[in-house]
């Protein structure tokens, strides 16, 4: 099943594996075999057209492409054009809808004020000082959030959502998770600050078909690492983007992951929520957010009289579930370090990466950037071997 002269095996047909397979095939001119345990390529970016409505649905939740990294933007546009979509998120709290992330519109609506941009920083500083020890650097997500926005905004928009998403007290979570969200002193309601944003014009499926389209790439779906593990020649370089704990049969214990569950519904109205992503800040509402996919592509027009909405529920990931988010606690980090040490000592021909293989909360652009970096190291090694 695995050719004895195979030089490169990519495990996982997501973004990290796709970029590496494409670079190896195009730049090194060498054959690459890609195995993928699911029945489709694209990893969690995968989208499929709903046959009843014709609406492109993001099967694993909304994926927006956004980046500030020039080499990533130059690279990905070889495989797709992007629309000019800029993502905006709204969040519902106690029956009212506010822009997210927190900016001037959210602050003024929440407090019933009309602060000007120049007044926000002082206002927030006073609010934050009420709930935090100014001399102590924030040690966790809650302290970080309170230092950025003050306790009332934290309790309204962050605390409940974070509990639902992570099922952990925000005081047990690292501050880094919340620094993903900007806090703004103006009416800019964009979710991301990156200069380059958009949706693949013809959808994610077309993007991945192009990425894996090189004639030197062979993709086999429905094949997992365990199906081939004992049969990979030692001279073959393996680029592994599955979970690192799975690679070692969970022998040191399981890394903790968050999973997601989506409840999808087709509704007999042209527009159900008026926006692509609507967060639910309150713990009384069990889902974290709902996705109405047609709004991701306004350039496609009204797209019929019905619409598809998916409610997203966060949950603990048990064996057999799809892992989505690493849980970056000190305990998981310590276990990760042990698995990494084993990888280096026992499997020098395997490089693990991507969100699952690296156990990192990576956006799409960071995943591409990481894969491009890995490829540069591979290219150097390939040159030295004179293959
Ligand atoms: N978050 C929040 N309220 C929101 C949106 C996000 O508290 O309305 C926090 C929450 O802790 C979450 C983190 O910000 O885990 C990052 O959110 P993001 O939307 O970036 O997550 P992703 O889209 O990657 O799932």
JSON list of C-alpha atoms in Angstrom, two decimals, residues 78-289:
[
{"chain": "A", "resi": 78, "resn": "UNK", "atom": "CA", "xyz": [-2.23, 31.19, -6.18]},
{"chain": "A", "resi": 79, "resn": "UNK", "atom": "CA", "xyz": [-5.13, 28.81, -5.47]},
{"chain": "A", "resi": 80, "resn": "UNK", "atom": "CA", "xyz": [-8.14, 31.08, -5.18]},
{"chain": "A", "resi": 81, "resn": "UNK", "atom": "CA", "xyz": [-9.41, 34.60, -5.60]},
{"chain": "A", "resi": 82, "resn": "UNK", "atom": "CA", "xyz": [-10.88, 36.16, -2.48]},
{"chain": "A", "resi": 83, "resn": "UNK", "atom": "CA", "xyz": [-14.02, 38.24, -2.08]},
{"chain": "A", "resi": 84, "resn": "UNK", "atom": "CA", "xyz": [-13.90, 41.56, -0.22]},
{"chain": "A", "resi": 85, "resn": "UNK", "atom": "CA", "xyz": [-15.91, 40.13, 2.73]},
{"chain": "A", "resi": 86, "resn": "UNK", "atom": "CA", "xyz": [-14.84, 41.59, 6.08]},
{"chain": "A", "resi": 87, "resn": "UNK", "atom": "CA", "xyz": [-16.12, 39.65, 9.06]},
{"chain": "A", "resi": 88, "resn": "UNK", "atom": "CA", "xyz": [-18.35, 41.27, 11.65]},
{"chain": "A", "resi": 89, "resn": "UNK", "atom": "CA", "xyz": [-19.72, 39.48, 14.71]},
{"chain": "A", "resi": 90, "resn": "UNK", "atom": "CA", "xyz": [-22.65, 40.41, 16.91]},
{"chain": "A", "resi": 91, "resn": "UNK", "atom": "CA", "xyz": [-23.30, 39.11, 20.39]},
{"chain": "A", "resi": 92, "resn": "UNK", "atom": "CA", "xyz": [-26.57, 38.79, 22.27]},
{"chain": "A", "resi": 93, "resn": "UNK", "atom": "CA", "xyz": [-26.69, 39.60, 26.00]},
{"chain": "A", "resi": 94, "resn": "UNK", "atom": "CA", "xyz": [-29.92, 39.69, 28.01]},
{"chain": "A", "resi": 95, "resn": "UNK", "atom": "CA", "xyz": [-32.02, 39.99, 24.84]},
{"chain": "A", "resi": 96, "resn": "UNK", "atom": "CA", "xyz": [-30.04, 42.84, 23.27]},
{"chain": "A", "resi": 97, "resn": "UNK", "atom": "CA", "xyz": [-27.58, 42.62, 20.41]},
{"chain": "A", "resi": 98, "resn": "UNK", "atom": "CA", "xyz": [-24.17, 44.34, 20.53]},
{"chain": "A", "resi": 99, "resn": "UNK", "atom": "CA", "xyz": [-21.17, 44.47, 18.19]},
{"chain": "A", "resi": 100, "resn": "UNK", "atom": "CA", "xyz": [-18.26, 42.17, 19.10]},
{"chain": "A", "resi": 101, "resn": "UNK", "atom": "CA", "xyz": [-15.34, 42.70, 19.71]},
{"chain": "A", "resi": 102, "resn": "UNK", "atom": "CA", "xyz": [-15.87, 45.37, 22.32]},
{"chain": "A", "resi": 103, "resn": "UNK", "atom": "CA", "xyz": [-15.47, 48.85, 20.84]},
{"chain": "A", "resi": 104, "resn": "UNK", "atom": "CA", "xyz": [-17.09, 52.23, 21.13]},
{"chain": "A", "resi": 105, "resn": "UNK", "atom": "CA", "xyz": [-20.51, 51.04, 19.89]},
{"chain": "A", "resi": 106, "resn": "UNK", "atom": "CA", "xyz": [-20.63, 48.19, 22.43]},
{"chain": "A", "resi": 107, "resn": "UNK", "atom": "CA", "xyz": [-19.40, 50.35, 25.31]},
{"chain": "A", "resi": 108, "resn": "UNK", "atom": "CA", "xyz": [-21.82, 53.20, 24.59]},
{"chain": "A", "resi": 109, "resn": "UNK", "atom": "CA", "xyz": [-24.80, 50.84, 24.13]},
{"chain": "A", "resi": 110, "resn": "UNK", "atom": "CA", "xyz": [-23.95, 48.86, 27.27]},
{"chain": "A", "resi": 111, "resn": "UNK", "atom": "CA", "xyz": [-23.49, 51.88, 29.56]},
{"chain": "A", "resi": 112, "resn": "UNK", "atom": "CA", "xyz": [-26.06, 54.13, 27.81]},
{"chain": "A", "resi": 113, "resn": "UNK", "atom": "CA", "xyz": [-23.35, 56.73, 27.17]},
{"chain": "A", "resi": 114, "resn": "UNK", "atom": "CA", "xyz": [-22.10, 58.74, 24.23]},
{"chain": "A", "resi": 115, "resn": "UNK", "atom": "CA", "xyz": [-18.35, 58.64, 24.87]},
{"chain": "A", "resi": 116, "resn": "UNK", "atom": "CA", "xyz": [-16.08, 60.06, 22.18]},
{"chain": "A", "resi": 117, "resn": "UNK", "atom": "CA", "xyz": [-13.03, 58.07, 21.01]},
{"chain": "A", "resi": 118, "resn": "UNK", "atom": "CA", "xyz": [-10.68, 60.23, 23.11]},
{"chain": "A", "resi": 119, "resn": "UNK", "atom": "CA", "xyz": [-12.67, 59.50, 26.28]},
{"chain": "A", "resi": 120, "resn": "UNK", "atom": "CA", "xyz": [-12.76, 55.71, 26.06]},
{"chain": "A", "resi": 121, "resn": "UNK", "atom": "CA", "xyz": [-9.28, 54.85, 27.26]},
{"chain": "A", "resi": 122, "resn": "UNK", "atom": "CA", "xyz": [-9.70, 56.83, 30.51]},
{"chain": "A", "resi": 123, "resn": "UNK", "atom": "CA", "xyz": [-13.19, 55.44, 31.06]},
{"chain": "A", "resi": 124, "resn": "UNK", "atom": "CA", "xyz": [-12.01, 51.85, 30.62]},
{"chain": "A", "resi": 125, "resn": "UNK", "atom": "CA", "xyz": [-8.95, 52.49, 32.79]},
{"chain": "A", "resi": 126, "resn": "UNK", "atom": "CA", "xyz": [-11.22, 53.66, 35.63]},
{"chain": "A", "resi": 127, "resn": "UNK", "atom": "CA", "xyz": [-13.54, 50.66, 35.16]},
{"chain": "A", "resi": 128, "resn": "UNK", "atom": "CA", "xyz": [-10.58, 48.24, 35.05]},
{"chain": "A", "resi": 129, "resn": "UNK", "atom": "CA", "xyz": [-9.01, 49.76, 38.18]},
{"chain": "A", "resi": 130, "resn": "UNK", "atom": "CA", "xyz": [-12.16, 48.94, 40.17]},
{"chain": "A", "resi": 131, "resn": "UNK", "atom": "CA", "xyz": [-11.70, 45.22, 39.67]},
{"chain": "A", "resi": 132, "resn": "UNK", "atom": "CA", "xyz": [-7.97, 44.61, 39.50]},
{"chain": "A", "resi": 133, "resn": "UNK", "atom": "CA", "xyz": [-4.70, 45.04, 41.32]},
{"chain": "A", "resi": 134, "resn": "UNK", "atom": "CA", "xyz": [-2.90, 47.48, 39.02]},
{"chain": "A", "resi": 135, "resn": "UNK", "atom": "CA", "xyz": [0.59, 46.40, 40.17]},
{"chain": "A", "resi": 136, "resn": "UNK", "atom": "CA", "xyz": [0.08, 42.70, 39.50]},
{"chain": "A", "resi": 137, "resn": "UNK", "atom": "CA", "xyz": [0.42, 41.47, 35.90]},
{"chain": "A", "resi": 138, "resn": "UNK", "atom": "CA", "xyz": [-2.74, 39.55, 34.85]},
{"chain": "A", "resi": 139, "resn": "UNK", "atom": "CA", "xyz": [-2.16, 35.86, 35.49]},
{"chain": "A", "resi": 140, "resn": "UNK", "atom": "CA", "xyz": [-5.17, 34.34, 33.77]},
{"chain": "A", "resi": 141, "resn": "UNK", "atom": "CA", "xyz": [-7.96, 35.00, 31.28]},
{"chain": "A", "resi": 142, "resn": "UNK", "atom": "CA", "xyz": [-10.26, 36.68, 33.81]},
{"chain": "A", "resi": 143, "resn": "UNK", "atom": "CA", "xyz": [-7.60, 39.04, 35.16]},
{"chain": "A", "resi": 144, "resn": "UNK", "atom": "CA", "xyz": [-6.47, 39.86, 31.65]},
{"chain": "A", "resi": 145, "resn": "UNK", "atom": "CA", "xyz": [-10.01, 40.59, 30.45]},
{"chain": "A", "resi": 146, "resn": "UNK", "atom": "CA", "xyz": [-10.81, 42.74, 33.51]},
{"chain": "A", "resi": 147, "resn": "UNK", "atom": "CA", "xyz": [-7.58, 44.68, 32.97]},
{"chain": "A", "resi": 148, "resn": "UNK", "atom": "CA", "xyz": [-8.58, 45.35, 29.35]},
{"chain": "A", "resi": 149, "resn": "UNK", "atom": "CA", "xyz": [-12.29, 46.18, 29.69]},
{"chain": "A", "resi": 150, "resn": "UNK", "atom": "CA", "xyz": [-13.29, 46.29, 33.36]},
{"chain": "A", "resi": 151, "resn": "UNK", "atom": "CA", "xyz": [-15.50, 43.88, 35.29]},
{"chain": "A", "resi": 152, "resn": "UNK", "atom": "CA", "xyz": [-19.01, 44.81, 34.03]},
{"chain": "A", "resi": 153, "resn": "UNK", "atom": "CA", "xyz": [-18.12, 44.30, 30.34]},
{"chain": "A", "resi": 154, "resn": "UNK", "atom": "CA", "xyz": [-16.16, 41.17, 31.21]},
{"chain": "A", "resi": 155, "resn": "UNK", "atom": "CA", "xyz": [-19.12, 39.68, 33.08]},
{"chain": "A", "resi": 156, "resn": "UNK", "atom": "CA", "xyz": [-21.56, 40.58, 30.29]},
{"chain": "A", "resi": 157, "resn": "UNK", "atom": "CA", "xyz": [-19.65, 39.50, 27.21]},
{"chain": "A", "resi": 158, "resn": "UNK", "atom": "CA", "xyz": [-16.72, 37.30, 28.14]},
{"chain": "A", "resi": 159, "resn": "UNK", "atom": "CA", "xyz": [-17.36, 35.32, 31.32]},
{"chain": "A", "resi": 160, "resn": "UNK", "atom": "CA", "xyz": [-20.41, 33.31, 30.23]},
{"chain": "A", "resi": 161, "resn": "UNK", "atom": "CA", "xyz": [-19.20, 32.73, 26.68]},
{"chain": "A", "resi": 162, "resn": "UNK", "atom": "CA", "xyz": [-15.81, 31.57, 27.91]},
{"chain": "A", "resi": 163, "resn": "UNK", "atom": "CA", "xyz": [-17.40, 29.20, 30.44]},
{"chain": "A", "resi": 164, "resn": "UNK", "atom": "CA", "xyz": [-19.52, 27.69, 27.69]},
{"chain": "A", "resi": 165, "resn": "UNK", "atom": "CA", "xyz": [-16.66, 27.39, 25.24]},
{"chain": "A", "resi": 166, "resn": "UNK", "atom": "CA", "xyz": [-14.05, 25.95, 27.60]},
{"chain": "A", "resi": 167, "resn": "UNK", "atom": "CA", "xyz": [-16.15, 24.55, 30.48]},
{"chain": "A", "resi": 168, "resn": "UNK", "atom": "CA", "xyz": [-13.51, 25.95, 32.80]},
{"chain": "A", "resi": 169, "resn": "UNK", "atom": "CA", "xyz": [-13.40, 28.83, 35.21]},
{"chain": "A", "resi": 170, "resn": "UNK", "atom": "CA", "xyz": [-11.80, 31.72, 33.22]},
{"chain": "A", "resi": 171, "resn": "UNK", "atom": "CA", "xyz": [-9.36, 32.03, 36.15]},
{"chain": "A", "resi": 172, "resn": "UNK", "atom": "CA", "xyz": [-7.92, 28.63, 35.13]},
{"chain": "A", "resi": 173, "resn": "UNK", "atom": "CA", "xyz": [-7.41, 29.64, 31.49]},
{"chain": "A", "resi": 174, "resn": "UNK", "atom": "CA", "xyz": [-4.36, 31.39, 30.03]},
{"chain": "A", "resi": 175, "resn": "UNK", "atom": "CA", "xyz": [-4.59, 35.13, 29.36]},
{"chain": "A", "resi": 176, "resn": "UNK", "atom": "CA", "xyz": [-3.49, 34.54, 25.75]},
{"chain": "A", "resi": 177, "resn": "UNK", "atom": "CA", "xyz": [-6.90, 33.24, 24.64]},
{"chain": "A", "resi": 178, "resn": "UNK", "atom": "CA", "xyz": [-8.53, 36.61, 25.19]},
{"chain": "A", "resi": 179, "resn": "UNK", "atom": "CA", "xyz": [-5.81, 38.66, 23.52]},
{"chain": "A", "resi": 180, "resn": "UNK", "atom": "CA", "xyz": [-7.13, 37.18, 20.27]},
{"chain": "A", "resi": 181, "resn": "UNK", "atom": "CA", "xyz": [-9.92, 39.76, 20.60]},
{"chain": "A", "resi": 182, "resn": "UNK", "atom": "CA", "xyz": [-9.06, 43.42, 20.08]},
{"chain": "A", "resi": 183, "resn": "UNK", "atom": "CA", "xyz": [-10.62, 46.16, 22.23]},
{"chain": "A", "resi": 184, "resn": "UNK", "atom": "CA", "xyz": [-11.22, 49.35, 20.26]},
{"chain": "A", "resi": 185, "resn": "UNK", "atom": "CA", "xyz": [-11.86, 53.01, 21.03]},
{"chain": "A", "resi": 186, "resn": "UNK", "atom": "CA", "xyz": [-13.73, 53.68, 17.78]},
{"chain": "A", "resi": 187, "resn": "UNK", "atom": "CA", "xyz": [-16.74, 52.48, 15.79]},
{"chain": "A", "resi": 188, "resn": "UNK", "atom": "CA", "xyz": [-14.76, 50.00, 13.69]},
{"chain": "A", "resi": 189, "resn": "UNK", "atom": "CA", "xyz": [-16.77, 46.80, 14.14]},
{"chain": "A", "resi": 190, "resn": "UNK", "atom": "CA", "xyz": [-14.55, 44.45, 12.10]},
{"chain": "A", "resi": 191, "resn": "UNK", "atom": "CA", "xyz": [-13.83, 41.23, 13.96]},
{"chain": "A", "resi": 192, "resn": "UNK", "atom": "CA", "xyz": [-10.24, 41.08, 12.69]},
{"chain": "A", "resi": 193, "resn": "UNK", "atom": "CA", "xyz": [-7.66, 43.83, 12.33]},
{"chain": "A", "resi": 194, "resn": "UNK", "atom": "CA", "xyz": [-5.75, 42.15, 9.50]},
{"chain": "A", "resi": 195, "resn": "UNK", "atom": "CA", "xyz": [-5.39, 44.13, 6.27]},
{"chain": "A", "resi": 196, "resn": "UNK", "atom": "CA", "xyz": [-6.12, 41.11, 4.06]},
{"chain": "A", "resi": 197, "resn": "UNK", "atom": "CA", "xyz": [-9.44, 39.34, 4.57]},
{"chain": "A", "resi": 198, "resn": "UNK", "atom": "CA", "xyz": [-12.00, 37.58, 2.47]},
{"chain": "A", "resi": 199, "resn": "UNK", "atom": "CA", "xyz": [-13.77, 34.40, 1.51]},
{"chain": "A", "resi": 200, "resn": "UNK", "atom": "CA", "xyz": [-12.57, 32.08, -1.26]},
{"chain": "A", "resi": 201, "resn": "UNK", "atom": "CA", "xyz": [-14.63, 33.27, -4.24]},
{"chain": "A", "resi": 202, "resn": "UNK", "atom": "CA", "xyz": [-15.68, 29.78, -5.35]},
{"chain": "A", "resi": 203, "resn": "UNK", "atom": "CA", "xyz": [-15.65, 28.28, -1.85]},
{"chain": "A", "resi": 204, "resn": "UNK", "atom": "CA", "xyz": [-13.26, 26.27, 0.30]},
{"chain": "A", "resi": 205, "resn": "UNK", "atom": "CA", "xyz": [-13.82, 23.02, -1.60]},
{"chain": "A", "resi": 206, "resn": "UNK", "atom": "CA", "xyz": [-12.50, 24.64, -4.80]},
{"chain": "A", "resi": 207, "resn": "UNK", "atom": "CA", "xyz": [-9.55, 26.11, -2.92]},
{"chain": "A", "resi": 208, "resn": "UNK", "atom": "CA", "xyz": [-8.52, 22.70, -1.58]},
{"chain": "A", "resi": 209, "resn": "UNK", "atom": "CA", "xyz": [-9.06, 20.98, -4.93]},
{"chain": "A", "resi": 210, "resn": "UNK", "atom": "CA", "xyz": [-6.56, 23.47, -6.40]},
{"chain": "A", "resi": 211, "resn": "UNK", "atom": "CA", "xyz": [-4.12, 23.09, -3.49]},
{"chain": "A", "resi": 212, "resn": "UNK", "atom": "CA", "xyz": [-4.01, 19.30, -3.82]},
{"chain": "A", "resi": 213, "resn": "UNK", "atom": "CA", "xyz": [-4.26, 19.41, -7.63]},
{"chain": "A", "resi": 214, "resn": "UNK", "atom": "CA", "xyz": [-0.60, 18.94, -8.57]},
{"chain": "A", "resi": 215, "resn": "UNK", "atom": "CA", "xyz": [-0.12, 15.74, -10.61]},
{"chain": "A", "resi": 216, "resn": "UNK", "atom": "CA", "xyz": [2.64, 14.55, -8.24]},
{"chain": "A", "resi": 217, "resn": "UNK", "atom": "CA", "xyz": [0.20, 14.55, -5.29]},
{"chain": "A", "resi": 218, "resn": "UNK", "atom": "CA", "xyz": [-1.88, 11.46, -4.62]},
{"chain": "A", "resi": 219, "resn": "UNK", "atom": "CA", "xyz": [-4.61, 11.78, -1.97]},
{"chain": "A", "resi": 220, "resn": "UNK", "atom": "CA", "xyz": [-6.17, 8.72, -0.37]},
{"chain": "A", "resi": 221, "resn": "UNK", "atom": "CA", "xyz": [-9.19, 9.50, 1.78]},
{"chain": "A", "resi": 222, "resn": "UNK", "atom": "CA", "xyz": [-10.57, 7.07, 4.36]},
{"chain": "A", "resi": 223, "resn": "UNK", "atom": "CA", "xyz": [-7.02, 6.06, 5.37]},
{"chain": "A", "resi": 224, "resn": "UNK", "atom": "CA", "xyz": [-5.71, 6.86, 8.84]},
{"chain": "A", "resi": 225, "resn": "UNK", "atom": "CA", "xyz": [-2.22, 6.80, 10.31]},
{"chain": "A", "resi": 226, "resn": "UNK", "atom": "CA", "xyz": [-2.87, 3.58, 12.20]},
{"chain": "A", "resi": 227, "resn": "UNK", "atom": "CA", "xyz": [-3.65, 1.87, 8.87]},
{"chain": "A", "resi": 228, "resn": "UNK", "atom": "CA", "xyz": [-0.12, 2.53, 7.60]},
{"chain": "A", "resi": 229, "resn": "UNK", "atom": "CA", "xyz": [2.00, 3.16, 10.71]},
{"chain": "A", "resi": 230, "resn": "UNK", "atom": "CA", "xyz": [4.10, -0.05, 10.67]},
{"chain": "A", "resi": 231, "resn": "UNK", "atom": "CA", "xyz": [4.66, 0.06, 6.91]},
{"chain": "A", "resi": 232, "resn": "UNK", "atom": "CA", "xyz": [6.30, 3.42, 6.30]},
{"chain": "A", "resi": 233, "resn": "UNK", "atom": "CA", "xyz": [9.89, 3.00, 5.07]},
{"chain": "A", "resi": 234, "resn": "UNK", "atom": "CA", "xyz": [12.40, 4.62, 7.47]},
{"chain": "A", "resi": 235, "resn": "UNK", "atom": "CA", "xyz": [13.78, 6.70, 4.59]},
{"chain": "A", "resi": 236, "resn": "UNK", "atom": "CA", "xyz": [10.36, 8.34, 4.14]},
{"chain": "A", "resi": 237, "resn": "UNK", "atom": "CA", "xyz": [9.80, 11.79, 5.68]},
{"chain": "A", "resi": 238, "resn": "UNK", "atom": "CA", "xyz": [6.42, 11.90, 7.40]},
{"chain": "A", "resi": 239, "resn": "UNK", "atom": "CA", "xyz": [4.58, 15.19, 7.84]},
{"chain": "A", "resi": 240, "resn": "UNK", "atom": "CA", "xyz": [1.99, 14.40, 10.46]},
{"chain": "A", "resi": 241, "resn": "UNK", "atom": "CA", "xyz": [-0.94, 16.71, 11.20]},
{"chain": "A", "resi": 242, "resn": "UNK", "atom": "CA", "xyz": [-3.03, 14.39, 13.36]},
{"chain": "A", "resi": 243, "resn": "UNK", "atom": "CA", "xyz": [-3.20, 14.64, 17.17]},
{"chain": "A", "resi": 244, "resn": "UNK", "atom": "CA", "xyz": [0.22, 14.11, 18.73]},
{"chain": "A", "resi": 245, "resn": "UNK", "atom": "CA", "xyz": [-1.13, 11.91, 21.54]},
{"chain": "A", "resi": 246, "resn": "UNK", "atom": "CA", "xyz": [-2.80, 9.63, 18.97]},
{"chain": "A", "resi": 247, "resn": "UNK", "atom": "CA", "xyz": [0.54, 9.21, 17.17]},
{"chain": "A", "resi": 248, "resn": "UNK", "atom": "CA", "xyz": [1.88, 7.50, 20.32]},
{"chain": "A", "resi": 249, "resn": "UNK", "atom": "CA", "xyz": [-1.29, 5.52, 21.07]},
{"chain": "A", "resi": 250, "resn": "UNK", "atom": "CA", "xyz": [-2.03, 7.82, 24.04]},
{"chain": "A", "resi": 251, "resn": "UNK", "atom": "CA", "xyz": [0.72, 5.96, 25.91]},
{"chain": "A", "resi": 252, "resn": "UNK", "atom": "CA", "xyz": [1.57, 8.93, 28.15]},
{"chain": "A", "resi": 253, "resn": "UNK", "atom": "CA", "xyz": [-2.09, 9.88, 28.58]},
{"chain": "A", "resi": 254, "resn": "UNK", "atom": "CA", "xyz": [-4.53, 11.90, 26.49]},
{"chain": "A", "resi": 255, "resn": "UNK", "atom": "CA", "xyz": [-4.10, 15.59, 25.74]},
{"chain": "A", "resi": 256, "resn": "UNK", "atom": "CA", "xyz": [-7.27, 17.52, 26.53]},
{"chain": "A", "resi": 257, "resn": "UNK", "atom": "CA", "xyz": [-9.25, 18.89, 23.59]},
{"chain": "A", "resi": 258, "resn": "UNK", "atom": "CA", "xyz": [-12.46, 20.83, 23.20]},
{"chain": "A", "resi": 259, "resn": "UNK", "atom": "CA", "xyz": [-14.92, 19.42, 20.71]},
{"chain": "A", "resi": 260, "resn": "UNK", "atom": "CA", "xyz": [-17.83, 21.07, 18.96]},
{"chain": "A", "resi": 261, "resn": "UNK", "atom": "CA", "xyz": [-21.27, 19.90, 17.93]},
{"chain": "A", "resi": 262, "resn": "UNK", "atom": "CA", "xyz": [-23.38, 21.65, 15.29]},
{"chain": "A", "resi": 263, "resn": "UNK", "atom": "CA", "xyz": [-27.15, 21.56, 15.04]},
{"chain": "A", "resi": 264, "resn": "UNK", "atom": "CA", "xyz": [-28.06, 22.51, 11.52]},
{"chain": "A", "resi": 265, "resn": "UNK", "atom": "CA", "xyz": [-31.49, 23.68, 10.46]},
{"chain": "A", "resi": 266, "resn": "UNK", "atom": "CA", "xyz": [-33.00, 24.87, 7.19]},
{"chain": "A", "resi": 267, "resn": "UNK", "atom": "CA", "xyz": [-35.48, 27.65, 7.83]},
{"chain": "A", "resi": 268, "resn": "UNK", "atom": "CA", "xyz": [-38.26, 28.76, 5.46]},
{"chain": "A", "resi": 269, "resn": "UNK", "atom": "CA", "xyz": [-37.27, 32.43, 5.43]},
{"chain": "A", "resi": 270, "resn": "UNK", "atom": "CA", "xyz": [-34.72, 34.33, 3.34]},
{"chain": "A", "resi": 271, "resn": "UNK", "atom": "CA", "xyz": [-32.84, 35.69, 6.37]},
{"chain": "A", "resi": 272, "resn": "UNK", "atom": "CA", "xyz": [-32.99, 34.30, 9.93]},
{"chain": "A", "resi": 273, "resn": "UNK", "atom": "CA", "xyz": [-30.48, 36.34, 11.92]},
{"chain": "A", "resi": 274, "resn": "UNK", "atom": "CA", "xyz": [-29.34, 39.10, 9.57]},
{"chain": "A", "resi": 275, "resn": "UNK", "atom": "CA", "xyz": [-25.64, 38.35, 9.98]},
{"chain": "A", "resi": 276, "resn": "UNK", "atom": "CA", "xyz": [-23.19, 35.49, 9.50]},
{"chain": "A", "resi": 277, "resn": "UNK", "atom": "CA", "xyz": [-22.19, 34.84, 13.13]},
{"chain": "A", "resi": 278, "resn": "UNK", "atom": "CA", "xyz": [-24.27, 35.69, 16.20]},
{"chain": "A", "resi": 279, "resn": "UNK", "atom": "CA", "xyz": [-22.64, 34.94, 19.56]},
{"chain": "A", "resi": 280, "resn": "UNK", "atom": "CA", "xyz": [-24.63, 34.18, 22.70]},
{"chain": "A", "resi": 281, "resn": "UNK", "atom": "CA", "xyz": [-22.93, 35.72, 25.69]},
{"chain": "A", "resi": 282, "resn": "UNK", "atom": "CA", "xyz": [-25.27, 34.37, 28.40]},
{"chain": "A", "resi": 283, "resn": "UNK", "atom": "CA", "xyz": [-24.83, 30.96, 30.06]},
{"chain": "A", "resi": 284, "resn": "UNK", "atom": "CA", "xyz": [-28.61, 30.40, 30.04]},
{"chain": "A", "resi": 285, "resn": "UNK", "atom": "CA", "xyz": [-28.42, 29.91, 26.24]},
{"chain": "A", "resi": 286, "resn": "UNK", "atom": "CA", "xyz": [-26.60, 26.61, 25.79]},
{"chain": "A", "resi": 287, "resn": "UNK", "atom": "CA", "xyz": [-25.03, 27.26, 22.40]},
{"chain": "A", "resi": 288, "resn": "UNK", "atom": "CA", "xyz": [-22.05, 29.61, 21.96]},
{"chain": "A", "resi": 289, "resn": "UNK", "atom": "CA", "xyz": [-22.92, 31.01, 18.54]}
]
